Each structure stands twice: as C-alpha cells, then as structure tokens.
Coordinates of C-alpha atoms in Angstrom, one line a residue:
Chain A
M1 CA 0.0 0.0 0.0
P2 CA 1.4 3.5 -0.9
V3 CA 2.5 5.7 2.0
M4 CA 1.3 9.3 2.3
A5 CA 4.0 11.9 2.6
V6 CA 4.6 15.7 2.7
H7 CA 7.4 17.4 0.8
S8 CA 8.0 21.1 1.0
E9 CA 10.5 23.5 -0.5
T10 CA 10.8 27.3 -0.9
F11 CA 12.2 29.0 -3.9
E12 CA 13.0 32.6 -4.8
I13 CA 12.2 34.5 -8.0
R14 CA 13.7 37.9 -8.8
T15 CA 11.2 40.2 -10.5
K16 CA 12.1 43.3 -12.5
G17 CA 9.0 45.4 -12.0
K18 CA 5.3 44.8 -12.7
G19 CA 4.2 41.9 -14.8
T20 CA 3.6 38.1 -14.9
Y21 CA 6.5 35.7 -14.5
E22 CA 6.0 32.0 -15.2
I23 CA 7.0 29.7 -12.4
T24 CA 5.6 26.4 -13.7
S25 CA 9.0 24.7 -14.3
Q26 CA 10.2 25.5 -10.7
V27 CA 7.0 24.0 -9.3
E28 CA 7.4 20.9 -11.6
A29 CA 11.0 20.5 -10.4
I30 CA 9.9 20.4 -6.7
L31 CA 7.2 17.9 -7.5
E32 CA 9.7 15.6 -9.3
Q33 CA 12.1 15.8 -6.3
S34 CA 9.2 14.8 -4.0
K35 CA 8.8 11.4 -5.6
I36 CA 5.0 11.8 -4.9
A37 CA 2.9 10.2 -7.7
S38 CA -0.6 11.3 -6.8
G39 CA -2.1 14.0 -4.6
I40 CA -1.9 17.8 -4.7
V41 CA 0.7 20.5 -5.0
T42 CA 0.0 23.7 -3.1
V43 CA 1.7 27.0 -4.1
F44 CA 1.8 29.9 -1.7
V45 CA 3.4 33.4 -2.2
R46 CA 4.7 34.9 1.0
H47 CA 4.0 38.6 0.1
T48 CA 1.1 41.0 0.0
S49 CA 2.2 43.1 -3.0
C50 CA 2.4 40.3 -5.5
S51 CA 0.1 37.4 -6.2
L52 CA -0.4 34.1 -8.1
V53 CA -2.5 33.5 -11.1
I54 CA -2.9 30.4 -13.3
M55 CA -3.1 31.9 -16.8
E56 CA -2.9 31.3 -20.5
N57 CA 0.7 30.2 -21.2
A58 CA 0.9 30.5 -25.0
A59 CA 0.0 34.1 -26.0
P60 CA 2.0 36.9 -24.3
A61 CA -0.7 39.3 -25.6
A62 CA -3.3 37.6 -23.4
R63 CA -1.1 38.4 -20.4
R64 CA -0.5 42.0 -21.5
D65 CA -4.3 42.4 -21.7
L66 CA -4.6 41.1 -18.2
E67 CA -1.8 43.4 -16.9
N68 CA -3.3 46.4 -18.6
F69 CA -6.7 45.6 -17.3
F70 CA -5.4 45.7 -13.7
E71 CA -3.7 49.1 -14.4
R72 CA -7.1 50.5 -15.4
L73 CA -9.2 48.7 -12.7
V74 CA -6.9 49.7 -9.8
P75 CA -5.3 52.9 -11.1
E76 CA -2.2 54.4 -9.4
N77 CA -3.5 57.9 -9.6
A78 CA -6.6 57.4 -7.4
D79 CA -6.8 58.8 -3.9
Y80 CA -5.3 56.2 -1.5
E81 CA -4.6 56.8 2.2
H82 CA -1.7 54.4 2.3
D83 CA 1.1 55.6 0.0
D84 CA 4.2 55.4 2.2
E85 CA 6.0 53.4 -0.4
G86 CA 4.8 55.3 -3.4
P87 CA 1.8 55.2 -5.8
D88 CA 2.1 51.4 -6.3
D89 CA 1.7 50.8 -2.5
S90 CA -2.0 50.3 -1.9
T91 CA -2.7 49.4 -5.6
S92 CA -0.3 46.4 -5.2
H93 CA -2.2 45.1 -2.2
I94 CA -5.6 45.6 -3.9
R95 CA -4.5 43.8 -7.1
M96 CA -3.1 41.0 -4.9
A97 CA -6.5 40.7 -3.1
L98 CA -8.3 40.5 -6.4
T99 CA -6.1 37.5 -7.6
R100 CA -4.7 34.7 -5.5
T101 CA -2.2 34.0 -2.7
S102 CA -2.5 30.2 -2.7
E103 CA -3.3 27.8 -5.5
V104 CA -3.8 24.0 -5.4
I105 CA -3.0 21.8 -8.4
P106 CA -3.8 18.1 -8.6
V107 CA -1.0 15.5 -9.3
A108 CA -1.4 12.2 -11.1
A109 CA 1.2 9.8 -12.5
R110 CA 3.9 12.1 -11.0
K111 CA 2.7 15.1 -13.2
L112 CA 0.9 18.3 -12.5
Q113 CA -2.6 18.0 -14.0
L114 CA -2.6 21.5 -15.6
G115 CA -4.7 21.9 -18.7
T116 CA -2.9 22.4 -22.0
W117 CA -3.0 26.1 -21.9
Q118 CA -2.4 26.6 -18.2
G119 CA 0.8 28.0 -16.7
I120 CA 1.5 29.1 -13.1
F121 CA 2.5 32.8 -12.9
L122 CA 3.8 35.1 -10.2
F123 CA 2.0 38.5 -10.7
E124 CA 4.3 41.3 -9.6
H125 CA 2.5 44.5 -8.7
R126 CA 5.5 46.6 -7.7
R127 CA 7.4 48.9 -10.0
A128 CA 10.8 48.1 -8.4
A129 CA 12.8 44.8 -8.6
H130 CA 12.0 42.4 -5.8
R131 CA 13.0 39.0 -4.5
R132 CA 9.9 36.9 -4.0
E133 CA 9.6 33.7 -1.9
I134 CA 7.2 31.0 -3.0
V135 CA 6.5 27.9 -0.9
V136 CA 5.6 24.7 -2.7
T137 CA 4.1 21.8 -0.6
V138 CA 3.4 18.4 -2.1
I139 CA 1.0 16.1 -0.3
G140 CA 0.2 12.6 -1.6
E141 CA 1.5 9.1 -2.0
Chain B
M1 CA -5.9 4.3 13.7
P2 CA -7.4 5.6 10.5
V3 CA -5.3 5.5 7.4
M4 CA -4.7 8.5 5.2
A5 CA -5.5 8.2 1.5
V6 CA -5.8 10.1 -1.8
H7 CA -8.7 9.6 -4.2
S8 CA -8.9 11.6 -7.5
E9 CA -11.3 11.7 -10.3
T10 CA -11.9 13.9 -13.3
F11 CA -15.4 14.7 -14.7
E12 CA -16.6 16.7 -17.6
I13 CA -19.4 19.3 -17.8
R14 CA -20.9 20.6 -21.1
T15 CA -21.6 24.4 -21.0
K16 CA -23.9 26.2 -23.3
G17 CA -22.4 29.6 -23.3
K18 CA -21.7 32.2 -20.5
G19 CA -23.1 31.6 -17.1
T20 CA -22.8 29.7 -13.8
Y21 CA -23.3 25.9 -13.7
E22 CA -23.7 24.1 -10.4
I23 CA -21.4 21.2 -9.9
T24 CA -21.9 20.5 -6.2
S25 CA -23.6 17.1 -6.8
Q26 CA -20.8 15.8 -9.0
V27 CA -18.2 16.8 -6.3
E28 CA -20.3 15.1 -3.6
A29 CA -20.6 11.9 -5.7
I30 CA -16.8 11.7 -6.0
L31 CA -16.4 12.3 -2.2
E32 CA -18.8 9.5 -1.5
Q33 CA -16.9 7.0 -3.7
S34 CA -13.7 7.9 -2.0
K35 CA -14.9 6.5 1.4
I36 CA -12.9 9.3 3.0
A37 CA -14.6 10.6 6.2
S38 CA -12.5 13.6 7.2
G39 CA -10.1 15.8 5.4
I40 CA -10.3 18.0 2.3
V41 CA -11.7 18.0 -1.2
T42 CA -9.8 20.1 -3.7
V43 CA -11.6 21.2 -7.0
F44 CA -9.5 22.3 -10.0
V45 CA -10.7 23.5 -13.4
R46 CA -8.2 22.7 -16.2
H47 CA -9.0 25.8 -18.3
T48 CA -8.1 29.5 -18.5
S49 CA -11.4 30.8 -20.0
C50 CA -13.7 29.5 -17.3
S51 CA -13.3 29.5 -13.5
L52 CA -14.8 28.3 -10.2
V53 CA -16.8 30.2 -7.7
I54 CA -18.5 29.1 -4.5
M55 CA -21.8 31.1 -4.7
E56 CA -25.3 31.5 -3.3
N57 CA -27.2 28.4 -4.4
A58 CA -30.8 29.4 -3.7
A59 CA -31.6 32.6 -5.6
P60 CA -30.9 32.5 -9.4
A61 CA -31.2 36.3 -9.3
A62 CA -28.1 36.6 -7.2
R63 CA -26.1 34.7 -9.8
R64 CA -27.5 36.8 -12.6
D65 CA -26.4 39.9 -10.7
L66 CA -22.9 38.3 -10.5
E67 CA -22.8 37.5 -14.2
N68 CA -24.0 40.9 -15.2
F69 CA -21.5 42.6 -12.9
F70 CA -18.7 40.8 -14.7
E71 CA -20.1 41.9 -18.1
R72 CA -19.8 45.5 -17.0
L73 CA -16.5 45.1 -15.1
V74 CA -14.7 43.4 -18.0
P75 CA -16.6 44.6 -21.1
E76 CA -16.2 42.8 -24.4
N77 CA -16.1 46.1 -26.4
A78 CA -12.9 47.4 -24.8
D79 CA -9.6 47.6 -26.6
Y80 CA -7.8 44.2 -26.1
E81 CA -4.7 43.1 -28.0
H82 CA -5.5 39.4 -27.8
D83 CA -8.8 38.7 -29.7
D84 CA -7.8 35.8 -32.0
E85 CA -10.9 33.9 -30.9
G86 CA -13.3 36.8 -30.7
P87 CA -14.4 39.5 -28.4
D88 CA -14.8 37.0 -25.5
D89 CA -11.1 35.9 -25.7
S90 CA -9.2 38.2 -23.4
T91 CA -12.3 39.0 -21.4
S92 CA -12.7 35.3 -20.5
H93 CA -9.1 35.1 -19.2
I94 CA -9.4 38.3 -17.2
R95 CA -12.7 37.1 -15.6
M96 CA -11.1 33.8 -14.8
A97 CA -8.2 35.6 -13.1
L98 CA -10.6 37.6 -11.0
T99 CA -12.4 34.5 -9.7
R100 CA -10.8 31.1 -8.9
T101 CA -9.1 28.1 -10.6
S102 CA -8.9 26.0 -7.4
E103 CA -11.0 25.7 -4.3
V104 CA -10.6 23.6 -1.1
I105 CA -13.6 22.5 0.9
P106 CA -13.3 20.7 4.3
V107 CA -14.9 17.2 4.8
A108 CA -16.2 15.8 8.1
A109 CA -18.4 12.8 8.8
R110 CA -18.1 11.9 5.0
K111 CA -19.8 15.2 4.0
L112 CA -18.7 18.5 2.4
Q113 CA -18.7 21.2 5.0
L114 CA -20.4 23.8 2.8
G115 CA -22.5 26.4 4.5
T116 CA -26.3 26.2 4.0
W117 CA -26.3 28.7 1.1
Q118 CA -23.1 27.6 -0.6
G119 CA -22.9 25.8 -3.9
I120 CA -19.9 25.1 -6.1
F121 CA -20.3 26.5 -9.6
L122 CA -18.3 26.4 -12.9
F123 CA -18.3 30.0 -14.2
E124 CA -18.2 29.8 -18.0
H125 CA -16.8 32.9 -19.7
R126 CA -17.1 31.8 -23.3
R127 CA -20.1 32.5 -25.6
A128 CA -19.9 29.1 -27.4
A129 CA -20.6 25.7 -25.9
H130 CA -17.6 23.9 -24.4
R131 CA -16.6 20.7 -22.7
R132 CA -14.9 21.5 -19.4
E133 CA -12.7 19.2 -17.3
I134 CA -12.8 19.4 -13.5
V135 CA -10.4 17.4 -11.3
V136 CA -11.6 16.5 -7.8
T137 CA -9.0 15.3 -5.3
V138 CA -10.0 14.0 -1.9
I139 CA -7.3 13.7 0.8
G140 CA -8.0 12.4 4.3
E141 CA -8.7 9.4 6.4
Chain C
M1 CA 8.8 7.6 10.3
P2 CA 6.3 10.5 10.9
V3 CA 2.6 9.6 10.6
M4 CA 0.2 11.7 8.5
A5 CA -2.9 13.0 10.2
V6 CA -5.9 15.3 9.8
H7 CA -7.0 17.8 12.4
S8 CA -10.1 20.0 11.9
E9 CA -11.9 22.6 14.0
T10 CA -14.5 25.2 13.4
F11 CA -14.5 28.5 15.2
E12 CA -16.9 31.5 15.1
I13 CA -16.2 35.2 14.8
R14 CA -18.7 37.9 15.5
T15 CA -18.5 40.8 13.0
K16 CA -19.9 44.3 13.6
G17 CA -20.5 45.3 10.0
K18 CA -18.4 45.7 6.9
G19 CA -14.6 45.5 7.2
T20 CA -11.6 43.2 7.7
Y21 CA -11.2 41.2 10.9
E22 CA -7.9 39.5 11.6
I23 CA -8.2 35.7 12.4
T24 CA -4.5 34.7 12.3
S25 CA -4.2 34.0 16.0
Q26 CA -7.3 31.7 15.9
V27 CA -5.8 29.7 13.0
E28 CA -2.4 29.5 14.8
A29 CA -4.1 28.2 17.9
I30 CA -5.8 25.3 16.0
L31 CA -2.5 24.5 14.3
E32 CA -0.8 24.3 17.7
Q33 CA -3.5 21.9 19.0
S34 CA -3.1 19.7 16.0
K35 CA 0.6 18.8 16.9
I36 CA 1.2 18.7 13.2
A37 CA 4.7 19.9 12.3
S38 CA 4.8 20.0 8.6
G39 CA 2.1 20.1 5.9
I40 CA -0.7 22.6 5.2
V41 CA -3.5 24.5 6.9
T42 CA -6.7 25.1 4.9
V43 CA -9.0 27.9 5.9
F44 CA -12.6 27.9 4.7
V45 CA -15.4 30.4 5.3
R46 CA -19.0 28.8 5.3
H47 CA -20.8 31.9 3.9
T48 CA -21.4 33.7 0.6
S49 CA -21.7 37.2 1.9
C50 CA -18.2 37.4 3.5
S51 CA -14.9 36.1 2.3
L52 CA -11.2 35.6 3.2
V53 CA -8.2 37.6 2.2
I54 CA -4.5 37.4 3.2
M55 CA -3.6 41.0 3.6
E56 CA -1.0 43.4 4.9
N57 CA -1.2 43.1 8.7
A58 CA 0.7 46.2 9.8
A59 CA -0.9 49.4 8.4
P60 CA -4.7 49.7 9.0
A61 CA -4.7 52.4 6.2
A62 CA -3.8 49.7 3.7
R63 CA -6.9 47.8 4.7
R64 CA -9.1 50.9 4.7
D65 CA -7.9 51.5 1.1
L66 CA -8.9 47.9 0.2
E67 CA -12.3 48.3 1.8
N68 CA -12.9 51.6 0.1
F69 CA -11.8 50.3 -3.2
F70 CA -14.5 47.5 -3.0
E71 CA -17.1 50.1 -2.1
R72 CA -16.4 51.9 -5.4
L73 CA -15.8 48.8 -7.5
V74 CA -19.1 47.1 -6.4
P75 CA -21.3 50.1 -5.4
E76 CA -24.5 49.6 -3.4
N77 CA -26.5 52.0 -5.4
A78 CA -26.2 50.1 -8.8
D79 CA -29.2 48.3 -10.3
Y80 CA -29.2 44.8 -8.8
E81 CA -32.1 42.3 -9.3
H82 CA -31.4 40.5 -6.0
D83 CA -32.0 42.9 -3.2
D84 CA -34.3 41.0 -0.8
E85 CA -32.1 41.6 2.1
G86 CA -31.2 45.2 1.3
P87 CA -28.6 47.2 -0.9
D88 CA -25.8 45.1 0.6
D89 CA -27.3 41.8 -0.7
S90 CA -25.9 41.2 -4.2
T91 CA -22.9 43.5 -3.5
S92 CA -21.8 41.2 -0.7
H93 CA -21.9 38.1 -3.0
I94 CA -20.0 39.9 -5.8
R95 CA -17.3 41.1 -3.4
M96 CA -17.0 37.6 -2.0
A97 CA -16.6 36.1 -5.5
L98 CA -13.8 38.7 -6.2
T99 CA -11.8 37.6 -3.1
R100 CA -11.6 34.1 -1.6
T101 CA -13.6 31.4 0.1
S102 CA -10.7 29.1 0.8
E103 CA -7.0 29.6 1.4
V104 CA -4.1 27.2 1.9
I105 CA -1.1 28.1 4.0
P106 CA 2.0 25.9 4.3
V107 CA 3.3 24.7 7.7
A108 CA 6.9 24.0 8.7
A109 CA 8.4 23.4 12.2
R110 CA 4.9 23.7 13.7
K111 CA 4.5 27.2 12.4
L112 CA 2.3 28.9 9.6
Q113 CA 4.7 30.0 6.9
L114 CA 3.2 33.4 6.4
G115 CA 5.4 36.2 5.2
T116 CA 6.4 39.0 7.7
W117 CA 3.6 41.2 6.5
Q118 CA 0.8 38.7 5.9
G119 CA -2.2 38.3 8.2
I120 CA -5.3 36.2 7.5
F121 CA -8.5 38.3 7.5
L122 CA -12.2 37.7 7.4
F123 CA -13.7 40.2 5.0
E124 CA -17.2 41.0 6.1
H125 CA -19.4 42.5 3.3
R126 CA -22.6 42.9 5.3
R127 CA -23.7 46.1 7.2
A128 CA -25.3 44.2 10.1
A129 CA -23.5 42.2 12.8
H130 CA -23.1 38.5 12.0
R131 CA -21.7 35.3 13.4
R132 CA -19.4 33.7 10.9
E133 CA -18.2 30.1 10.9
I134 CA -14.6 29.3 9.7
V135 CA -13.3 25.8 9.3
V136 CA -9.6 25.2 9.8
T137 CA -8.2 21.8 8.6
V138 CA -4.6 20.8 9.2
I139 CA -3.1 18.0 7.1
G140 CA 0.5 16.8 7.6
E141 CA 2.8 14.9 9.8

C-alpha cells in the first residue's frame, strides 16, 4: 500500500517590475524531487504586494491584456490613504487581493494536472525589482 | 488508527455559453466514492477561459447579478490586443483571473462542510458551448 | 517515520458590520493543538456574503484603502435584481466572489509559513452584525 508523505520547498524568484513571471517549471522540479505520484501541490506566495494566477501560457498578448486591465481597474493615480512606499503601494495590495495568494493543483502519475494552456505565474504588482519567496508543498502518495 | 489516502477523479461538464453551472452534486458523488470521512476536497478546473466560484445556491437572481457585474467590469467592447478567438477571448481570461481556478472544501463525517447557502459553480466565460474538465481530489482518512 | 494526520476545527467570529477582521491567531491556535509539524493549513469560510483575504497586517490604512476600493468597485447604489435583504445583498456576494472562500497556508516546524507582513482576515461584506463560521483543517505529519 502506498504511503502518504509531505514534501515542501521554498524557492525565490527575482522580479524586474510589474508583470507576470512564469514559475511552472520551478513547481514541476519540486514535484519531481518529492517522488510523490498522486495527490496535490499547493503553491503559496509569502507577500502582499504580488500574487499568483494560473493563466494562458501561450500568447503573451493575453497576459499583456490582463496586466493592462489591472492598471485600469486599480489605477495608481486614485486617492489612496496608504502611500508610504509610493503610488504602487495600496494598488499592489488591492491587485493581490483580487487575484490569489494560494493555489492547489492536482497531481497524477507524477505530473501536475494542468490543462494544455495553463501556466502558473507570479503576478508582480511593484514597480521596483524584488525577490519573492514561493513555498511549494506536495502532499500525496 | 485511520489510514490517510488520496482519491482523485476527473469529470466533464458541457456548458452552453456564458453563465454559472452548479457542480456540487458531482463533487459530492466523488467524495462518496472515496470513502474518506474527514479531510479536504480540492476542486480544480483545467482551463483559462472558465473558472470556479462558491456562490449563493438558492436565488438565481443573485447569480444573474454576479454574471451581469462581470459583463460590466470586464466589457467585451474594450480595446484588447488578444482577440484571435473573438471579443470573448481576453475577457474570459481576465474574468477567470478575478475568480478562482482551485478551491478547497473541508470534509467531516463523510460530508462536504459547505454552509447552508453555498454551492460550487463552474463559471463559463465563453459564448460558445464547451466541454470543461474538472479534477476533484480527496485527501483524508 | 512520521505519521500523516488530519485535524479539523470550526470557530466562530462575530463581525460588527463591513470591514476586515484578523483571524491569524485563531488559526495559529488550531495548528498548535493539532501537533502537526509540517504540511498545510486550509481555511474555509462557510458563507457567501463574507470572504477571506490574506492582507498586509501592519498598516490599518492599507486595509481601509482595500475596503474603500471595494465600495467603489461594487457600489451599493447600482441596479441589482437581487435585493431581498437590502442594498448590501448582491454586492456582498459579488465582493465575496472577487476575493476568496478558501485559502491554503504551508506549515513547517509547527508554524504557519506566512510572510512577515501577511495576516489572515475575514472580509465582512454585510452592514449588520453577523456570526461567521470558519473551518480550519490541518493536514500533515
């Protein structure tokens, strides 16, 4: 009978300002190291000014439309109370809250069960370069 | 002592254009087959132009208000770069990103611990009919 | 070899109208009782008119900006079909759908792996006081 296990690793990604950065291969590498064949992978970003989104992985234009939509939906030039760190301070938290901090992806036959067009992306909401920590936890057998 | 296990199944739902489609009973059926009494159920949709939402399951008017809100918030007639598949192309990805791709629901005494008014819905963002794959993974004992 | 286990508890929080209410310490207390050292904590809110958000835990102004943004994005004075329970009826469901119903946080060395500035918050979308049920499920070893 297979034995249930937990495998967890944290990796870092360096962002160079606002935008979406694919992290699918880093998540896949941790899954492979875990030797877990079936179960779930949970992805968690340890920040409140960037977020996660599972998005179309083929057309960069689709991601630019997403990024531009968030610029219009949560504009920097609105009247925010919290702007200690600049005009992208409160906007980055609001854009984070509208997307995701954690995501759960099923695993079967040792592979992430993403659809054909799905990639996992870090969504950076800050103008400046940042180091971002992402925790990947695999649970299964 | 109870033994931890993983049980996973994929089912398909056929959508007939934009709207919310309840999938609670399909998720419950997979939970029942799993024989797992306590733990979690994770639901994952393998697409980037539809999404998941746990929503009010009693009043259809509440769901129509939600659907109409998304039509206004992410309008089809805005200026998108990515429109290869029509005016519902980028809008469907943006509406997906604003809702959820994965959801986790607790299980106790063999039952989903949804609140009285909560149902699980697929939120279709495409005008045309589609087949949508949903992966349900139960982990527990 | 460590043994995998599930530990689940439900707690209640009393809200006093719209706003964000921190629940990090309640989640930490349940994790501590579970004796689980590594794995995941899932948090689930059993309602459709409030939601969860992992948000900046230091500056109350950042949370006020978030709350005010949602007042503007999903205004009460728009034309909703579903208003049986008042002007905050459909708006509360829409604001819920734009944020989260479930969240998954990794656990290592018996601690939640939240980032320095992350807190877990219940986001109440109703004007009136409510009792809200939150289910916390810990899975790990």
